[in-house]
Coordinates of C-alpha atoms in Angstrom, one line a residue:
M242 CA -3.5 1.4 -11.8
E243 CA -4.0 -2.0 -10.2
F244 CA -2.5 -4.8 -12.3
A245 CA -4.1 -7.5 -10.2
T246 CA -7.7 -6.3 -10.9
G247 CA -8.1 -7.9 -14.3
A248 CA -10.6 -10.6 -14.8
L249 CA -8.3 -13.4 -13.8
G250 CA -9.9 -13.7 -10.3
T251 CA -13.2 -14.7 -11.8
L252 CA -11.9 -16.2 -15.1
L253 CA -10.0 -19.0 -13.5
P254 CA -13.0 -20.5 -11.5
K255 CA -15.0 -20.3 -14.8
L256 CA -12.4 -22.3 -16.6
G257 CA -12.6 -24.8 -13.7
E258 CA -16.3 -25.0 -14.1
L259 CA -16.0 -25.8 -17.8
L260 CA -14.0 -28.9 -16.8
L261 CA -16.9 -30.3 -14.8
D262 CA -18.5 -33.5 -16.2
E263 CA -21.8 -31.8 -16.8
Y264 CA -20.4 -30.1 -19.9
N265 CA -19.3 -33.4 -21.4
L266 CA -16.4 -31.9 -23.3
H267 CA -14.2 -33.8 -25.7
K268 CA -10.9 -34.9 -24.1
D269 CA -8.8 -32.7 -26.4
L270 CA -11.0 -29.7 -25.6
R271 CA -10.7 -30.5 -21.8
K272 CA -7.0 -30.7 -22.1
G273 CA -6.9 -27.4 -24.0
I274 CA -8.9 -25.7 -21.3
K275 CA -6.8 -27.2 -18.5
D276 CA -3.6 -26.1 -20.2
L277 CA -5.0 -22.6 -20.6
R278 CA -6.0 -22.5 -16.9
D279 CA -2.5 -23.6 -15.8
E280 CA -0.9 -20.9 -17.9
L281 CA -3.2 -18.3 -16.5
L282 CA -2.5 -19.4 -13.0
V283 CA 1.2 -18.7 -13.5
I284 CA 0.5 -15.3 -15.1
Q285 CA -1.8 -14.5 -12.2
A286 CA 1.0 -15.2 -9.7
V287 CA 3.3 -12.9 -11.6
L288 CA 0.6 -10.1 -11.6
L289 CA 0.1 -10.5 -7.9
K290 CA 3.8 -10.0 -7.4
V291 CA 3.9 -6.9 -9.7
S292 CA 0.8 -5.4 -7.9
D293 CA 2.8 -5.3 -4.6
V294 CA 5.2 -2.8 -6.1
P295 CA 4.2 0.9 -6.1
L296 CA 3.4 2.0 -9.6
D297 CA 6.1 4.7 -9.8
Q298 CA 8.7 2.0 -9.1
L299 CA 7.7 -0.2 -12.1
D300 CA 9.6 -0.2 -15.3
Q301 CA 7.6 1.0 -18.3
L302 CA 8.0 -2.3 -20.1
V303 CA 6.5 -4.1 -17.1
K304 CA 3.5 -1.7 -17.0
I305 CA 2.8 -2.4 -20.7
W306 CA 3.1 -6.1 -20.3
A307 CA 0.8 -6.2 -17.2
N308 CA -1.8 -4.0 -19.0
D309 CA -1.7 -6.4 -22.0
V310 CA -2.4 -9.3 -19.6
R311 CA -5.2 -7.5 -17.9
E312 CA -6.9 -6.6 -21.2
L313 CA -6.5 -10.1 -22.5
S314 CA -8.1 -11.5 -19.4
Y315 CA -11.2 -9.3 -20.0
A316 CA -11.4 -10.5 -23.7
I317 CA -11.1 -14.2 -22.6
Q318 CA -13.8 -13.7 -20.0
D319 CA -16.2 -12.2 -22.5
S320 CA -15.7 -15.1 -24.9
L321 CA -16.0 -17.6 -22.2
D322 CA -19.2 -16.1 -20.9
S323 CA -20.6 -16.2 -24.4
F324 CA -19.7 -19.8 -24.8
M325 CA -21.2 -20.9 -21.5
V326 CA -24.5 -19.0 -22.2
R327 CA -24.7 -20.7 -25.7
V328 CA -24.0 -24.2 -24.3
E329 CA -26.4 -23.8 -21.3
G330 CA -29.0 -22.2 -23.5
V331 CA -29.6 -25.4 -25.5
E332 CA -32.2 -26.8 -23.1
P333 CA -33.2 -30.5 -23.2
T334 CA -36.6 -31.3 -24.8
K335 CA -39.0 -34.1 -24.4
P336 CA -38.0 -36.9 -26.8
H337 CA -41.3 -38.7 -26.7
T338 CA -42.6 -37.3 -29.9
F339 CA -41.3 -37.2 -33.5
F340 CA -40.9 -33.4 -33.3
G341 CA -39.2 -33.8 -29.9
F342 CA -36.7 -36.2 -31.4
I343 CA -36.0 -33.8 -34.3
K344 CA -35.4 -30.9 -31.9
K345 CA -33.2 -33.0 -29.7
T346 CA -31.1 -34.1 -32.7
Y347 CA -30.8 -30.5 -33.9
K348 CA -29.7 -29.4 -30.5
K349 CA -27.1 -32.1 -30.3
V350 CA -25.7 -31.0 -33.6
T351 CA -25.8 -27.4 -32.4
K352 CA -23.9 -28.3 -29.2
L353 CA -21.2 -30.1 -31.3
K354 CA -20.9 -27.0 -33.5
I355 CA -20.6 -24.7 -30.4
R356 CA -17.9 -27.0 -28.9
R357 CA -15.9 -27.0 -32.1
E358 CA -16.1 -23.2 -32.1
I359 CA -14.9 -23.2 -28.4
A360 CA -12.1 -25.5 -29.3
N361 CA -10.9 -23.2 -32.1
D362 CA -11.2 -20.2 -29.9
I363 CA -9.3 -21.9 -27.1
K364 CA -6.5 -22.5 -29.5
D365 CA -6.4 -18.9 -30.5
V366 CA -6.5 -17.8 -26.8
K367 CA -3.7 -20.2 -25.9
I368 CA -1.6 -18.6 -28.7
Q369 CA -2.2 -15.1 -27.3
V370 CA -1.5 -16.3 -23.7
R371 CA 1.7 -18.0 -24.9
E372 CA 2.8 -14.7 -26.6
V373 CA 2.1 -12.8 -23.4
K374 CA 4.1 -15.3 -21.4
E375 CA 7.0 -15.1 -23.8
R376 CA 7.1 -11.4 -23.4
Y377 CA 7.2 -11.9 -19.6
D378 CA 10.1 -14.3 -20.0
R379 CA 12.0 -11.5 -21.9
Y380 CA 11.2 -8.9 -19.2
K381 CA 11.3 -11.1 -16.0
D382 CA 14.7 -9.8 -15.0
V383 CA 13.2 -6.3 -15.0
I384 CA 10.2 -7.4 -13.0
G385 CA 12.5 -9.2 -10.5
N386 CA 14.4 -6.0 -9.9
T387 CA 11.5 -3.7 -9.4
N388 CA 12.0 -3.7 -5.7
A389 CA 15.7 -2.8 -6.1
R390 CA 15.1 0.8 -7.0
T391 CA 15.8 3.3 -4.3
E392 CA 13.3 6.1 -4.0
V393 CA 13.5 9.2 -1.7
D394 CA 10.7 8.8 0.8
P395 CA 8.7 12.1 0.7
R396 CA 8.1 11.8 4.4
V397 CA 11.8 12.7 4.9
L398 CA 11.0 16.3 4.1
T399 CA 8.7 16.6 7.1
M400 CA 11.4 15.4 9.5
Y401 CA 13.3 18.7 9.1
T402 CA 10.6 21.1 9.7
K403 CA 11.3 23.6 12.6
I404 CA 9.4 22.9 15.7
S405 CA 8.2 26.5 15.7
D406 CA 6.5 25.9 12.3
L407 CA 4.6 22.8 13.5
V408 CA 0.9 23.3 14.5
G409 CA -0.9 21.4 17.2
I410 CA 2.0 19.2 18.1
E411 CA 2.8 20.5 21.6
K412 CA 0.1 18.5 23.3
S413 CA 1.1 15.3 21.5
M414 CA 4.8 15.9 22.3
D415 CA 4.0 16.4 26.0
E416 CA 1.9 13.2 26.2
L417 CA 4.5 11.1 24.3
T418 CA 7.3 12.5 26.5
E419 CA 5.4 11.6 29.6
M420 CA 4.9 8.1 28.4
L421 CA 8.6 7.8 27.8
S422 CA 9.6 9.4 31.0
K423 CA 7.6 7.1 33.3
G424 CA 9.4 4.2 34.9
D425 CA 9.5 0.8 33.2
D426 CA 6.0 -0.5 34.0
L427 CA 6.4 -3.4 31.6
S428 CA 7.5 -6.1 34.0
G429 CA 10.4 -8.2 32.9
Q430 CA 11.5 -5.8 30.1
K431 CA 14.6 -3.6 30.4
L432 CA 13.8 -1.5 27.4
K433 CA 10.9 0.9 27.4
V434 CA 9.2 0.9 23.9
V435 CA 6.3 3.2 22.9
S436 CA 4.6 2.8 19.6
V437 CA 3.1 5.8 17.8
V438 CA 0.3 4.3 15.8
G439 CA -2.2 5.9 13.3
F440 CA -3.1 6.0 9.6
G441 CA -1.0 7.7 7.0
G442 CA -0.7 11.5 7.0
L443 CA -1.4 12.1 10.7
G444 CA 2.2 13.2 11.4
K445 CA 3.6 10.1 13.3
T446 CA 7.1 10.6 11.8
T447 CA 7.1 14.4 12.5
L448 CA 6.0 13.8 16.2
A449 CA 8.6 11.1 16.8
K450 CA 11.4 13.2 15.3
A451 CA 10.4 16.2 17.3
V452 CA 10.4 14.2 20.6
H453 CA 13.7 12.6 19.7
D454 CA 15.3 15.9 19.0
K455 CA 14.0 17.3 22.3
L456 CA 15.1 14.4 24.5
K457 CA 18.2 12.9 22.9
K458 CA 20.6 15.1 24.9
N459 CA 19.6 13.1 28.0
F460 CA 21.0 9.9 26.6
D461 CA 24.4 8.5 25.8
C462 CA 23.6 7.7 22.2
G463 CA 20.8 6.9 19.8
G464 CA 19.4 7.9 16.4
F465 CA 16.5 8.1 14.0
V466 CA 16.2 5.1 11.5
P467 CA 13.6 4.9 8.7
V468 CA 12.5 1.3 8.1
G469 CA 9.7 1.3 5.5
Q470 CA 7.3 -1.1 4.0
S471 CA 9.6 -3.7 2.3
P472 CA 12.8 -3.2 4.3
D473 CA 16.2 -4.8 3.8
T474 CA 16.8 -5.9 7.4
K475 CA 20.5 -6.0 6.9
K476 CA 20.5 -2.3 5.7
V477 CA 18.2 -1.3 8.7
L478 CA 20.6 -2.9 11.2
R479 CA 23.6 -1.3 9.5
D480 CA 21.8 2.1 9.5
I481 CA 21.4 1.7 13.3
L482 CA 25.2 1.2 13.6
L483 CA 26.0 4.1 11.4
E484 CA 23.8 6.3 13.6
L485 CA 25.9 5.3 16.5
D486 CA 29.3 5.7 14.9
R487 CA 29.6 6.3 11.2
E488 CA 33.4 6.1 11.2
L489 CA 33.7 3.0 13.3
Y490 CA 31.2 1.0 11.3
K491 CA 31.8 2.3 7.8
A492 CA 33.0 -1.2 6.8
S493 CA 29.9 -3.0 8.2
A494 CA 28.5 -3.6 4.7
T495 CA 30.2 -7.0 4.6
M496 CA 28.6 -8.2 7.8
D497 CA 25.5 -10.5 7.9
E498 CA 22.5 -9.9 10.1
W499 CA 23.7 -11.7 13.1
Q500 CA 27.2 -10.1 13.0
L501 CA 25.4 -6.7 12.8
I502 CA 23.2 -7.6 15.8
N503 CA 26.3 -8.7 17.8
Q504 CA 28.1 -5.4 17.0
L505 CA 25.0 -3.4 18.1
Q506 CA 24.7 -5.3 21.4
K507 CA 28.4 -4.8 22.1
F508 CA 28.2 -1.1 21.5
L509 CA 25.1 -0.6 23.6
V510 CA 26.2 -2.5 26.7
R511 CA 25.8 -0.3 29.7
K512 CA 24.7 2.7 27.6
R513 CA 21.5 4.6 27.8
Y514 CA 20.2 5.1 24.3
F515 CA 17.2 6.6 22.6
F516 CA 16.2 5.4 19.1
V517 CA 13.3 6.0 16.8
M518 CA 12.5 3.2 14.4
D519 CA 10.2 4.8 11.9
D520 CA 7.5 3.2 9.8
I521 CA 7.5 -0.5 10.7
W522 CA 4.8 -2.6 8.8
D523 CA 5.1 -6.1 10.1
I524 CA 5.8 -8.1 13.2
R525 CA 8.7 -10.1 11.7
T526 CA 10.7 -6.9 11.0
W527 CA 10.1 -5.7 14.5
E528 CA 11.2 -9.0 16.0
M529 CA 14.5 -8.9 14.1
I530 CA 15.1 -5.3 15.1
K531 CA 14.3 -6.1 18.7
C532 CA 17.0 -8.7 18.8
A533 CA 19.6 -5.8 18.5
F534 CA 18.2 -4.1 21.6
M535 CA 18.1 -7.1 24.0
D536 CA 19.7 -6.9 27.4
S537 CA 19.5 -3.2 27.3
H538 CA 20.2 -0.5 29.9
P539 CA 16.9 -0.2 32.0
E540 CA 16.7 3.6 31.2
S541 CA 16.9 3.2 27.4
R542 CA 14.0 4.3 25.3
L543 CA 12.7 3.4 21.8
I544 CA 9.9 4.9 19.8
M545 CA 8.4 2.9 17.0
T546 CA 6.0 4.4 14.4
T547 CA 3.6 2.2 12.5
R548 CA 0.2 2.1 10.8
I549 CA -0.5 -1.4 11.9
V550 CA -2.1 -1.9 15.3
D551 CA -1.0 -5.5 15.7
V552 CA 2.6 -4.5 15.3
A553 CA 2.2 -1.7 17.9
T554 CA 0.5 -4.1 20.3
K555 CA 3.4 -6.6 20.0
A556 CA 6.0 -3.9 20.7
G557 CA 4.7 -2.5 24.0
G558 CA 3.1 0.7 25.1
I559 CA 0.8 2.5 22.5
Y560 CA 0.3 6.2 21.8
N561 CA -2.6 6.6 19.4
M562 CA -2.1 9.5 17.0
E563 CA -5.1 11.7 16.7
P564 CA -6.2 14.1 13.9
L565 CA -5.8 17.9 14.5
S566 CA -8.6 19.7 16.3
D567 CA -10.8 22.1 14.2
D568 CA -8.9 25.1 15.6
N569 CA -5.5 23.7 14.8
S570 CA -6.6 22.5 11.4
E571 CA -7.6 26.1 10.6
I572 CA -4.4 27.5 11.9
L573 CA -2.3 25.1 9.9
F574 CA -4.4 25.8 6.8
Y575 CA -4.1 29.6 7.0
T576 CA -0.4 29.4 8.0
R577 CA 0.2 27.6 4.7
T578 CA -2.0 29.7 2.5
C579 CA -1.7 33.2 4.0
G580 CA 1.2 33.1 6.4
G581 CA -1.3 32.9 9.3
E582 CA -3.2 36.0 8.3
G583 CA -7.0 36.1 7.9
L584 CA -8.0 33.9 10.8
T585 CA -11.4 35.5 11.2
S586 CA -15.0 34.4 10.3
S587 CA -15.4 37.4 8.1
N588 CA -12.6 36.2 5.8
Q589 CA -13.8 35.9 2.2
H590 CA -12.6 32.3 2.1
A591 CA -14.2 31.3 5.4
E592 CA -17.2 29.3 4.0
V593 CA -15.2 27.2 1.4
T594 CA -12.3 26.9 4.0
N595 CA -14.7 25.2 6.4
K596 CA -15.8 22.8 3.7
I597 CA -12.2 22.0 2.8
L598 CA -11.2 21.4 6.4
K599 CA -14.2 19.2 7.0
K600 CA -13.1 17.1 3.9
C601 CA -9.5 16.9 5.2
G602 CA -10.7 15.5 8.6
G603 CA -7.9 16.9 10.6
V604 CA -5.2 15.0 8.7
P605 CA -2.2 17.4 8.5
L606 CA -0.9 15.9 5.2
A607 CA -4.2 16.5 3.5
I608 CA -4.5 20.0 4.9
I609 CA -1.0 20.9 3.8
T610 CA -1.5 19.4 0.3
I611 CA -4.8 21.3 -0.3
A612 CA -3.3 24.5 1.1
S613 CA -0.4 24.3 -1.2
L614 CA -2.8 24.2 -4.2
L615 CA -4.5 27.3 -3.0
V616 CA -1.5 29.6 -2.5
G617 CA -1.7 32.5 -4.9
K618 CA -5.1 31.5 -6.3
Q619 CA -8.0 33.9 -6.5
S620 CA -11.1 33.6 -4.3
E621 CA -13.3 32.0 -7.0
D622 CA -10.6 29.3 -7.5
W623 CA -10.9 28.0 -4.0
S624 CA -14.3 26.6 -4.6
K625 CA -13.0 24.9 -7.8
V626 CA -10.3 23.3 -5.8
Y627 CA -12.8 22.1 -3.2
D628 CA -15.0 20.6 -5.9
A629 CA -12.0 18.8 -7.4
I630 CA -10.6 17.4 -4.1
G631 CA -9.1 14.0 -4.8
F632 CA -6.0 15.4 -6.5
G633 CA -7.0 13.7 -9.8
H634 CA -6.1 16.7 -12.0
E635 CA -3.2 18.2 -10.1
D636 CA 0.3 17.3 -10.9
S637 CA 2.4 19.3 -8.4
E638 CA 5.3 17.7 -6.5
V639 CA 3.4 18.1 -3.2
V640 CA 0.3 16.3 -4.6
Q641 CA 2.5 13.5 -6.0
N642 CA 4.2 13.1 -2.7
T643 CA 0.8 12.9 -0.9
R644 CA -0.4 10.2 -3.3
K645 CA 2.8 8.3 -2.7
I646 CA 2.6 8.5 1.1
L647 CA -1.1 7.4 1.2
S648 CA -0.5 4.7 -1.4
F649 CA 1.7 2.8 1.0
S650 CA -1.4 1.7 2.9
H651 CA -3.0 0.6 -0.4
Y652 CA -0.1 -1.6 -1.4
D653 CA -0.1 -3.3 2.0
L654 CA -3.6 -4.6 1.4
P655 CA -4.2 -8.2 0.2
S656 CA -5.0 -8.3 -3.5
H657 CA -8.7 -8.9 -3.1
L658 CA -9.1 -5.9 -0.9
K659 CA -7.2 -3.7 -3.3
T660 CA -9.7 -4.6 -5.9
C661 CA -12.6 -4.0 -3.5
L662 CA -11.2 -0.6 -2.5
L663 CA -10.7 0.5 -6.1
Y664 CA -14.3 -0.6 -6.9
L665 CA -15.7 1.4 -4.0
S666 CA -13.6 4.5 -5.0
M667 CA -15.8 4.8 -8.2
F668 CA -18.8 5.9 -6.1
P669 CA -19.3 9.5 -4.9
E670 CA -18.9 10.3 -1.2
A671 CA -22.0 9.5 0.9
W672 CA -23.5 7.6 -2.2
K673 CA -26.5 5.4 -1.3
T674 CA -28.1 2.6 -3.3

């Protein structure tokens, strides 16, 4: 549900259009429309703030309030469209004849009547908007705290999968390890940074954790630190310290950002370290984190995972995460559904499996999610699952986690692109006009 996709985006310009001189509105009516527009601008700003918060982190009262605003915006737009059509529909006539004079007089009276109706309806709308705003004032503390809720990131579960259970990761591990092992070819920099970049569900976190576990014994210290889409920078810096020495830095909660950075720099002096900073979304966050690793030992290494190419480019070397090959996609799929058995073309599920894997496009998260829905299902049910791909009618924990992981990219979009994406999602795949 996208709270910012009500009619406010188009409604506010229309209210501005009504204020133009060509409509020749009475000053009281103009003031009413201007006041309404100003109120709706404030409400729109609040909705934009709410829309940046994942749906599952919103309080139920906030959801109800935001839905009321959205529905009200549609109702206002319908009324406004009707008024504008009626006003514009009263075309001027030639006044040079008696009948022309009569028609012109009639239309002037009609316009006055319409404007009185508009004025009355504007008053009613302002009352409704005021009521909605008052409800917001009652709930604004709840809205202000929507980001304060702590959720368990479903990607954490993938971090603790045994290497032997991972499919198609060996080549990526070797390539990333080679990039990290090469000498520092980034002139002037002491710390070697490699960014693992790719869209959600490709397994960036899994790869980074696997490489870190493999190589960490070669370093003096290090750790794996999740960052996330809307990070508390102070918490991230403290998490880095706790990865280094939990007992020594257990009282670090009272430190500010610069004190935490100073402590980190002191600890890391003359040490070879290896950190993974997982899931960084913006350059500002990276710049703050980078401060903690300045003047580092020349043989230290850092992996950053991100979905944002600009962030990866800013950090240093880039490793582009690729989807699984067709063969590895099939192995992963059958490993999850049949324990690895049945990897032959004569398998009774082969045809629908190929369709499913094509739909998944080599994305491990999608393959694992679909496979989890098929475990224990009869042959005829596999086709039904394929026809319903999109997860709209499934409510298992795996599907919910998949939605959550993929939704992070949606909430990172600007508001107008969220609306555009949701509009496009109404059309079937490969649909043409």
